[in-house]
């Protein structure tokens, strides 16, 4: 999906990420009651902070909805490849 579609998802409280990101790069959420997008990082330790958009993010066509199950599958595939 493109950036505009990803923004619609964020406004609907659906987390998103870019497929070019590594699983440890996390995902983005719009926290209820806050006007800023947060990036949630799960590995190596959970962390969160405001996300700084890049021009590549605005132009990106590789946005997807984030689901924990998808992250688990990607991490398992990386372990098997190693």
Short mmCIF file of C-alpha atoms in Angstrom, two decimals:
data_model
loop_
_atom_site.label_atom_id
_atom_site.label_comp_id
_atom_site.label_asym_id
_atom_site.label_seq_id
_atom_site.Cartn_x
_atom_site.Cartn_y
_atom_site.Cartn_z
CA UNK A 1 0.00 0.00 0.00
CA UNK A 2 1.13 3.60 -0.42
CA UNK A 3 1.74 6.18 2.30
CA UNK A 4 -1.77 7.66 2.13
CA UNK A 5 -3.29 4.20 2.62
CA UNK A 6 -0.91 3.56 5.52
CA UNK A 7 -1.97 6.85 7.11
CA UNK A 8 -5.63 5.82 6.87
CA UNK A 9 -4.72 2.57 8.66
CA UNK A 10 -2.83 4.45 11.38
CA UNK A 11 -5.83 6.73 11.95
CA UNK A 12 -7.95 3.59 12.35
CA UNK A 13 -5.56 2.36 15.12
CA UNK A 14 -4.01 -0.26 12.84
CA UNK A 15 -0.21 -0.61 13.14
CA UNK A 16 1.83 -0.46 9.92
CA UNK A 17 5.40 -1.02 8.75
CA UNK A 18 7.43 -1.04 5.55
CA UNK A 19 8.36 -4.37 4.03
CA UNK A 20 11.94 -3.18 3.59
CA UNK A 21 12.32 -2.91 7.36
CA UNK A 22 13.91 -5.78 9.26
CA UNK A 23 11.62 -7.36 11.90
CA UNK A 24 13.67 -5.75 14.67
CA UNK A 25 13.01 -2.34 13.06
CA UNK A 26 9.52 -2.46 14.56
CA UNK A 27 6.26 -0.91 13.45
CA UNK A 28 4.35 2.38 13.66
CA UNK A 29 1.24 3.22 15.67
CA UNK A 30 -0.83 6.30 16.37
CA UNK A 31 -1.42 6.27 20.11
CA UNK A 32 -4.97 7.16 21.23
CA UNK A 33 -5.23 10.80 22.27
CA UNK A 34 -1.81 11.70 20.84
CA UNK A 35 -1.09 13.57 17.64
CA UNK A 36 2.23 11.88 16.95
CA UNK A 37 3.15 8.58 15.34
CA UNK A 38 5.19 6.26 17.53
CA UNK A 39 7.62 3.59 16.43
CA UNK A 40 7.52 0.46 18.56
CA UNK A 41 10.67 -1.65 18.54
CA UNK A 42 10.50 -5.14 20.02
CA UNK A 43 14.06 -6.40 19.67
CA UNK A 44 16.62 -6.51 21.23
CA UNK A 45 14.52 -4.89 23.99
CA UNK A 46 11.10 -3.23 23.79
CA UNK A 47 11.28 0.50 23.18
CA UNK A 48 9.12 3.31 21.75
CA UNK A 49 9.67 6.81 20.47
CA UNK A 50 8.32 9.39 18.06
CA UNK A 51 8.93 8.48 14.42
CA UNK A 52 10.73 10.88 12.08
CA UNK A 53 9.29 10.51 8.54
CA UNK A 54 11.57 10.49 5.51
CA UNK A 55 10.82 11.42 1.92
CA UNK A 56 11.26 7.73 1.07
CA UNK A 57 8.46 6.94 3.55
CA UNK A 58 6.11 9.39 1.82
CA UNK A 59 6.94 7.92 -1.59
CA UNK A 60 6.97 4.29 -0.44
CA UNK A 61 4.59 1.76 -1.96
CA UNK A 62 5.67 -1.03 0.41
CA UNK A 63 3.59 -0.24 3.49
CA UNK A 64 1.77 -3.17 5.12
CA UNK A 65 -0.41 -3.81 8.13
CA UNK A 66 1.66 -5.15 11.03
CA UNK A 67 0.53 -8.29 12.81
CA UNK A 68 2.47 -10.11 15.55
CA UNK A 69 1.94 -13.41 13.71
CA UNK A 70 3.68 -12.03 10.62
CA UNK A 71 6.63 -10.93 12.76
CA UNK A 72 6.93 -14.42 14.28
CA UNK A 73 6.95 -16.05 10.83
CA UNK A 74 9.64 -13.65 9.56
CA UNK A 75 11.81 -14.22 12.65
CA UNK A 76 11.49 -18.01 12.30
CA UNK A 77 12.49 -17.82 8.63
CA UNK A 78 15.58 -15.80 9.57
CA UNK A 79 16.57 -18.41 12.18
CA UNK A 80 16.22 -21.22 9.65
CA UNK A 81 18.28 -19.31 7.07
CA UNK A 82 21.12 -18.78 9.56
#
